[in-house]
Coordinates of C-alpha atoms and ligand atoms in Angstrom, one line a residue:
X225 CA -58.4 246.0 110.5
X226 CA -58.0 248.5 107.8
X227 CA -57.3 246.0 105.0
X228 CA -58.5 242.7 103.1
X229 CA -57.3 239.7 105.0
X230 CA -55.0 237.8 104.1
X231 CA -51.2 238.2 103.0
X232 CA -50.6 241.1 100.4
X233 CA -49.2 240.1 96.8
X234 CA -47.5 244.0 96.9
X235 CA -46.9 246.5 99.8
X236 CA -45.5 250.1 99.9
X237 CA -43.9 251.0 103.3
X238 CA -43.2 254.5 103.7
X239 CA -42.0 255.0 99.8
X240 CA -40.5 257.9 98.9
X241 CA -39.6 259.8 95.6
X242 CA -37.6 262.9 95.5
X243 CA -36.5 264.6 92.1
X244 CA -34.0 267.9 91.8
X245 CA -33.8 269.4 88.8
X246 CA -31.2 272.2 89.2
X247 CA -29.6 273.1 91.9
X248 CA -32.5 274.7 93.7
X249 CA -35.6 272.9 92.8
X250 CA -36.9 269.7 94.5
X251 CA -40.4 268.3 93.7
X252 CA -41.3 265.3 96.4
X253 CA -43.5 263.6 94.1
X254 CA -44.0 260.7 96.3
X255 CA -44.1 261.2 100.2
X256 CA -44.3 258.3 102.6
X257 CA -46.7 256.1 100.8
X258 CA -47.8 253.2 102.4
X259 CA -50.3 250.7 100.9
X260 CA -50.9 247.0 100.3
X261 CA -52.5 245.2 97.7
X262 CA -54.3 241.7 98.1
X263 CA -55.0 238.9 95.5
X264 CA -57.7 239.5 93.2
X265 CA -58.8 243.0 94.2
X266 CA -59.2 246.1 91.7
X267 CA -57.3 248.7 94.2
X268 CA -58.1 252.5 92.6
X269 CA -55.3 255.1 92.9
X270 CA -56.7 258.0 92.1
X271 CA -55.9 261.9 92.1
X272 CA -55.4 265.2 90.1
X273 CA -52.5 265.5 87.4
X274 CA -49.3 265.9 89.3
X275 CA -50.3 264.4 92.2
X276 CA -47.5 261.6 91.9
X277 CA -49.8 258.4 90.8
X278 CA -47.4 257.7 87.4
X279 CA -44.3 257.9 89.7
X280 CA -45.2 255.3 92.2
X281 CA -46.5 253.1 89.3
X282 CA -42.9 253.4 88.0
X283 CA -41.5 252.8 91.5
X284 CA -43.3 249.8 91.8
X285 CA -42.3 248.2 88.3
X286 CA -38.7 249.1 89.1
X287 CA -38.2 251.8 86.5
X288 CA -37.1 254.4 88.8
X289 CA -35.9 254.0 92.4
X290 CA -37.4 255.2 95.4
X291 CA -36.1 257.7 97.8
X292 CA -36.3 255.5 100.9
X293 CA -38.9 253.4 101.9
X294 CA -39.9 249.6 101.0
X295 CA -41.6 247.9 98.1
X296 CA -42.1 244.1 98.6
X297 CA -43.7 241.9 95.7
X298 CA -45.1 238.6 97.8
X299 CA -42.8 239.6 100.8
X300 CA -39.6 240.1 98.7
X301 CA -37.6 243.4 98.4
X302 CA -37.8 245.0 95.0
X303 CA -34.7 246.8 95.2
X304 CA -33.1 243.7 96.0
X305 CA -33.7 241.3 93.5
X306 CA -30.5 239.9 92.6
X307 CA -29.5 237.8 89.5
X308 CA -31.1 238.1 85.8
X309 CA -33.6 235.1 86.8
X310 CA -35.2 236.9 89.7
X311 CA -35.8 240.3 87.8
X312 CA -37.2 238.0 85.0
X313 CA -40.0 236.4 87.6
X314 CA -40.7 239.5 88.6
X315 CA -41.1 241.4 85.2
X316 CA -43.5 238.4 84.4
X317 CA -45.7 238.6 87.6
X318 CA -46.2 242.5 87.2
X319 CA -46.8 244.1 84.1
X320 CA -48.3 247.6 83.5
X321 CA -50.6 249.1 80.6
X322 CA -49.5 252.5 79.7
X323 CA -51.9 255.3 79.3
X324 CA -51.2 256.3 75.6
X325 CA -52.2 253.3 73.0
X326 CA -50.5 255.3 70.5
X327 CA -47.2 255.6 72.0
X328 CA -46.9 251.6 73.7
X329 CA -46.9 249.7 70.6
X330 CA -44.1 249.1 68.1
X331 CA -45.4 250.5 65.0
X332 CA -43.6 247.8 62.9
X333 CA -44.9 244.7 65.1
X334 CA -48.1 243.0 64.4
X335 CA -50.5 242.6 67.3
X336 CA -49.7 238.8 66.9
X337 CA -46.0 239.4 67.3
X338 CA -46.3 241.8 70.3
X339 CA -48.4 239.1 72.1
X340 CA -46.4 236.4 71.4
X341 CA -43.3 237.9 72.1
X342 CA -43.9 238.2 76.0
X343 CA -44.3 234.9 76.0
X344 CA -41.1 233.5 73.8
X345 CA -39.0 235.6 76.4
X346 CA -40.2 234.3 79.1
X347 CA -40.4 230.8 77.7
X348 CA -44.3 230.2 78.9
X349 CA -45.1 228.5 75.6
X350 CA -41.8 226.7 74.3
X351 CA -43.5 225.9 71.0
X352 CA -44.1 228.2 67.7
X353 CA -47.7 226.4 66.9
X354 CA -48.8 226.5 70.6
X355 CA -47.9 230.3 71.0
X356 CA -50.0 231.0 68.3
X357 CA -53.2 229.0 69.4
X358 CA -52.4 231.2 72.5
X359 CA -52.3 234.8 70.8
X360 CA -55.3 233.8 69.1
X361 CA -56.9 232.8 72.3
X362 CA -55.9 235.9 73.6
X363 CA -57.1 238.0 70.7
X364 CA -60.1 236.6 71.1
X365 CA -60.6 237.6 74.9
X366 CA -59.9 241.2 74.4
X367 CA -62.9 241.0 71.7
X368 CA -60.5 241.1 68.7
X369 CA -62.7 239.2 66.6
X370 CA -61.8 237.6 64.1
X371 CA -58.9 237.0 65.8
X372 CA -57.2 235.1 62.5
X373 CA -57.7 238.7 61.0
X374 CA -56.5 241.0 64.0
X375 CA -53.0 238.4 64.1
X376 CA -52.0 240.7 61.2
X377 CA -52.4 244.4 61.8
X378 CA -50.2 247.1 62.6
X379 CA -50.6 249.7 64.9
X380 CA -51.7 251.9 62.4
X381 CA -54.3 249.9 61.0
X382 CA -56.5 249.9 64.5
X383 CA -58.0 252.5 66.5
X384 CA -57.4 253.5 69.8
X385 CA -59.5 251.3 71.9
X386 CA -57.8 248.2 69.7
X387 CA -54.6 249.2 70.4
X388 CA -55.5 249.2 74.1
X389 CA -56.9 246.0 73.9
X390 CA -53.6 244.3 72.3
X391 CA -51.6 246.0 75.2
X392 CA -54.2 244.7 77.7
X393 CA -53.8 240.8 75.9
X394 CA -50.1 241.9 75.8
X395 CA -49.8 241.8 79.5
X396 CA -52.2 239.0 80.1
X397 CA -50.0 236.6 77.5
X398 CA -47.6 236.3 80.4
X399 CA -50.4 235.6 83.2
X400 CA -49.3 238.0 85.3
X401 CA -50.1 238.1 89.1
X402 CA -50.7 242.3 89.0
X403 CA -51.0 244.8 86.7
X404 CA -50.6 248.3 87.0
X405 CA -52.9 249.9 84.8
X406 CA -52.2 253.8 84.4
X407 CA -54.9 255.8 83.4
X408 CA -55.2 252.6 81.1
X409 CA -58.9 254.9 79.5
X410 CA -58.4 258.6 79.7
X411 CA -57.1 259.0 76.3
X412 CA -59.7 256.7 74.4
X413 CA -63.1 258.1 74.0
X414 CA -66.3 258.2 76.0
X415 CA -67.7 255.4 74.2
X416 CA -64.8 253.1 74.5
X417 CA -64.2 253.3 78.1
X418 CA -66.5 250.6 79.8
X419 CA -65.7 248.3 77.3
X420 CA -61.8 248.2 78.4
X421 CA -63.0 248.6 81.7
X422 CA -65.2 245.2 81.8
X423 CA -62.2 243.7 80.4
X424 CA -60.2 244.8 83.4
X425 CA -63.0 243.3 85.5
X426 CA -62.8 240.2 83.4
X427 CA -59.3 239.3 83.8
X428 CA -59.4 239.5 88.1
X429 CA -62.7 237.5 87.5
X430 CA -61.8 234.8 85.3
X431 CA -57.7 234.6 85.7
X432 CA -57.5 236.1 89.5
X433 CA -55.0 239.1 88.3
X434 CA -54.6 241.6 90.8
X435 CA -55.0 245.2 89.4
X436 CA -53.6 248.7 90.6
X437 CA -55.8 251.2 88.6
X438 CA -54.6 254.3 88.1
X439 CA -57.3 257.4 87.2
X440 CA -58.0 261.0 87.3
X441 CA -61.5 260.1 86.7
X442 CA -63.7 259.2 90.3
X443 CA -66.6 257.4 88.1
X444 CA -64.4 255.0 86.6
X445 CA -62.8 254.2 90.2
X446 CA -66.1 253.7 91.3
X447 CA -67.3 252.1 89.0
X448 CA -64.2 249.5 89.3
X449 CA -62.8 249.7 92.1
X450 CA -63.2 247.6 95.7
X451 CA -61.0 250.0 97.5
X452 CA -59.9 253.9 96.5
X453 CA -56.7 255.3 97.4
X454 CA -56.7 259.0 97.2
X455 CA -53.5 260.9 96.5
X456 CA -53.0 264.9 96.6
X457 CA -49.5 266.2 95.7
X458 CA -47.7 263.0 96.8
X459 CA -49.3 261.5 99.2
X460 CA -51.9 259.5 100.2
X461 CA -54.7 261.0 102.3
X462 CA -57.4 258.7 102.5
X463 CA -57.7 255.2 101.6
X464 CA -61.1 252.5 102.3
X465 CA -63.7 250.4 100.0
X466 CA -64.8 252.2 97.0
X467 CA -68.5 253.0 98.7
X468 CA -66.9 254.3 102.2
X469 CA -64.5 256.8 100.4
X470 CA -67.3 257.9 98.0
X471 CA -70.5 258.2 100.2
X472 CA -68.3 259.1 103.7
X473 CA -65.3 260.7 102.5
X474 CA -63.5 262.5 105.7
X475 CA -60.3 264.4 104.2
X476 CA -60.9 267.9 103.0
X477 CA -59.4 267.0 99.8
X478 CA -61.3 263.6 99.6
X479 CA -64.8 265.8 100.3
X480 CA -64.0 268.9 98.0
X481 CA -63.5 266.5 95.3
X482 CA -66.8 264.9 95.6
X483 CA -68.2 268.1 96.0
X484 CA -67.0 269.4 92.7
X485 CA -67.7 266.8 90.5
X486 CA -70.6 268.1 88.1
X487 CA -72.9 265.0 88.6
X488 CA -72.5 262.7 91.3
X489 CA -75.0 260.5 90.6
X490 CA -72.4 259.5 87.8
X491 CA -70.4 258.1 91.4
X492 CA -73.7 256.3 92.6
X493 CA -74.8 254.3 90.1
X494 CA -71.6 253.6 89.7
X495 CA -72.3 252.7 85.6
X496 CA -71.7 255.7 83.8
X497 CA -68.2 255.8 82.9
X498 CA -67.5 259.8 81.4
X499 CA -66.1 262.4 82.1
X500 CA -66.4 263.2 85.8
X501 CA -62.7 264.0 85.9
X502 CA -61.3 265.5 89.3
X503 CA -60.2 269.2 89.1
X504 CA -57.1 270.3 89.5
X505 CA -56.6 272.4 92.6
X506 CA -54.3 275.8 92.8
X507 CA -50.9 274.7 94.0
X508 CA -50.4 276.0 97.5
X509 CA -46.5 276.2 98.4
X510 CA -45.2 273.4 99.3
X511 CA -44.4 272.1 102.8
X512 CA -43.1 269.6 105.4
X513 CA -46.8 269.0 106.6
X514 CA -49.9 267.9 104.8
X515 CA -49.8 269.6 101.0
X516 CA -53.1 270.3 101.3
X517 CA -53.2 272.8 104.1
X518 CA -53.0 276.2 102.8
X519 CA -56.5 275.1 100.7
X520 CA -57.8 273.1 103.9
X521 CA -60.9 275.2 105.8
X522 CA -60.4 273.1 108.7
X523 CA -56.9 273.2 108.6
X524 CA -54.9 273.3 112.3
X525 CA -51.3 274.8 112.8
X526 CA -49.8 271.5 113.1
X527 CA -50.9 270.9 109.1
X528 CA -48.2 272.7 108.1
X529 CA -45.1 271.3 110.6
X530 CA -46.1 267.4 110.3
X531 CA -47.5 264.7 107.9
X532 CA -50.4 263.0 110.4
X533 CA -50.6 259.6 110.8
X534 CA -53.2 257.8 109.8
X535 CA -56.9 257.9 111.6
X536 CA -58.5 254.1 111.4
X537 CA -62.0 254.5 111.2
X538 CA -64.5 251.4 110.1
X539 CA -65.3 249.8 107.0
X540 CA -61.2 249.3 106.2
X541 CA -61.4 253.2 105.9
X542 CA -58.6 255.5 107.5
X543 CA -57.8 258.9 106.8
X544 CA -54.4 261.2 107.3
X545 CA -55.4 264.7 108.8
X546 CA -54.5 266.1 112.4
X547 CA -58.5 267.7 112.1
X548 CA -60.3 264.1 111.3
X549 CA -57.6 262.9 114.9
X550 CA -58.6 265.6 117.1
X551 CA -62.4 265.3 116.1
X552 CA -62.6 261.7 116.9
X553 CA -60.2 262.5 119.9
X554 CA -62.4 265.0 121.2
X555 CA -60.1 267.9 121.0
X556 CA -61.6 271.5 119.7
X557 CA -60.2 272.7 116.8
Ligands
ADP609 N1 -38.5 262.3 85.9 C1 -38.9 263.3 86.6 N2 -38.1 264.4 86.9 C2 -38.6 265.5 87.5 N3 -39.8 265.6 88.0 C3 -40.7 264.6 87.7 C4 -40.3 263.4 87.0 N4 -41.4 262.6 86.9 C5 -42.4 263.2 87.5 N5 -42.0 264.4 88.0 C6 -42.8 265.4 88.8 O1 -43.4 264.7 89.9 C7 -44.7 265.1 90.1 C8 -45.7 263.9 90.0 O2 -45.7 263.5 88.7 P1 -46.5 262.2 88.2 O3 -46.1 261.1 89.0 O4 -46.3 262.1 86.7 O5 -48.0 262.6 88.5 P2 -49.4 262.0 88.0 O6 -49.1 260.7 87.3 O7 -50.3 261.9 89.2 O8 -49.9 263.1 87.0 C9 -45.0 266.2 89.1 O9 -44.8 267.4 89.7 C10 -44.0 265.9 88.0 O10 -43.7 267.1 87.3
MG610 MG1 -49.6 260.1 85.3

């Protein structure tokens, strides 16, 4: 058993993304990813820029299409969805919070008005005077206090951290089963971070919304997350609960990352929420194989042919790399 039991509300099978730019040039920003999420669990994706995290968060909210491979919301076909109701249900169930504050609100709408409006479109609350009460309810759980005063204010008129906290109540207006939340911290400051963070923890506590939390930053995903997905240059290459993948990591990747992060008790006690960002590795060319094997010290000569499959190891934790296989096989590399 590599997973939570129970039936996942979202599952990747083998999902692809390909983009050409030219004639010549083809980046395969998403190779093969497989993951499922389960009710009520903070699931971190996390990874250096580029590595393709934004893409399968736009995959999975429909905004681009993948390549091949599956994406099922509660066992039904994204890609499918037919009929104006059905993409409607699903655009309620699974919103996203966008990394830039700045850029995801309508500088002309109130906050009031951009909470509200989820909800008029989707016809949760029918009445005027009850969607009100429920902004204000709302403004008041993402600590916009007062919220009478907070109704009123444009973008402008709040800081960063505000602004994330109206797109957060924005998303929960509609109560959402899953949110994808990408990089929802990086561009608010140190100080700001765990606060947006509890609130994350707050609404799978308290309203049972799944989360998909996207980061560049492994003390945040520690910090928040029950399992960690790593991701290098498209694809996933080791997954388990947040403690395995921290304190046992078994990829190269996965264990040069911990490795160079300045101060890993920052990862241990798991409170300190800063800057312990993951560096960004030299691009090696790319390949048909595992993208990390032109770095990899223990690579093999099959890491450059073949994507492995996937090692299962305990504690829900399972690796992709031909070297972790053949170790636990008991072949000499
Ligand atoms: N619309 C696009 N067209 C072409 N290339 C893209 C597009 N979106 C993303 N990419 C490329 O796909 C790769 C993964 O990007 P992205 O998913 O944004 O990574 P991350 O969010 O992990 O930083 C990058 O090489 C990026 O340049
Ligand atoms: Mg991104």
């Amino acid at each position: 058993m590599t997973e939570p039991e129970g039936v996942p509300i979202l599952s990747l099978t083998h999902v692809s993304k390909t983009f050409f730019s030219g004639r010549r040039s083809r980046i395969d920003a998403v190779r093969d990813v497989t993951f499922h999420l389960y009710p009520h669990e903070i699931v971190c994706l996390v990874g250096e820029s580029g590595s393709g995290k934004s893409t399968t968060a736009h995959l999975i909210m429909a905004m681009e299409t993948s390549t091949s491979g599956t994406i099922r919301y509660q066992g039904q076909d994204v890609a499918r969805l037919r009929g104006r109701s059905a993409h409607r249900q699903y655009r309620r169930a699974v919103q996203m919070i966008f990394q830039d504050p700045y850029a995801s609100l309508n500088p002309v709408h109130t906050a009031g008005y951009t909470i509200g409006r989820p909800m008029e479109i989707h016809h949760s609350i029918a009445s005027a005077s009850q969607r009100n009460k429920a902004v204000l309810r709302l403004l008041r759980q993402v600590d916009l206090t007062p919220p009478a005063e907070f109704y009123y204010k444009l973008p402008y008129q709040l800081s960063g951290g505000q602004r994330q906290r109206v797109a957060i109540a924005r998303a929960l207006a509609v109560q959402p089963a899953l949110i994808i939340a990408d990089e929802p911290v990086s561009m608010l400051d140190v100080s700001l971070r765990a606060g947006i963070l509890q609130l994350i923890l707050q609404a799978r506590d308290e309203a049972g919304v799944t989360f998909l939390y996207i980061t560049h930053d492994l003390a945040s995903a520690r910090y928040i997350g029950d399992r960690i997905l790593v991701m290098y240059r498209g694809i996933i290459c080791e997954e388990g609960m947040a403690d395995a993948v921290i304190n046992g990591p078994q990829h190269p990747y996965t264990k040069a990352l911990i490795e160079a992060v300045p101060n890993p008790e920052h990862l241990e006690d798991g409170g300190t929420v800063d800057d312990t960002v993951i560096p960004s590795h030299p691009s090696a060319p790319a390949s048909p194989g595992c993208p990390y094997y032109a770095l990899c010290p223990v690579s093999v000569a099959e890491c450059q042919q073949n994507l492995p499959d996937w090692t299962e190891l305990s504690g829900k934790h399972r690796v992709r790399c031909f070297h972790v296989a053949d170790a636990r096989h008991g072949v000499k590399t």
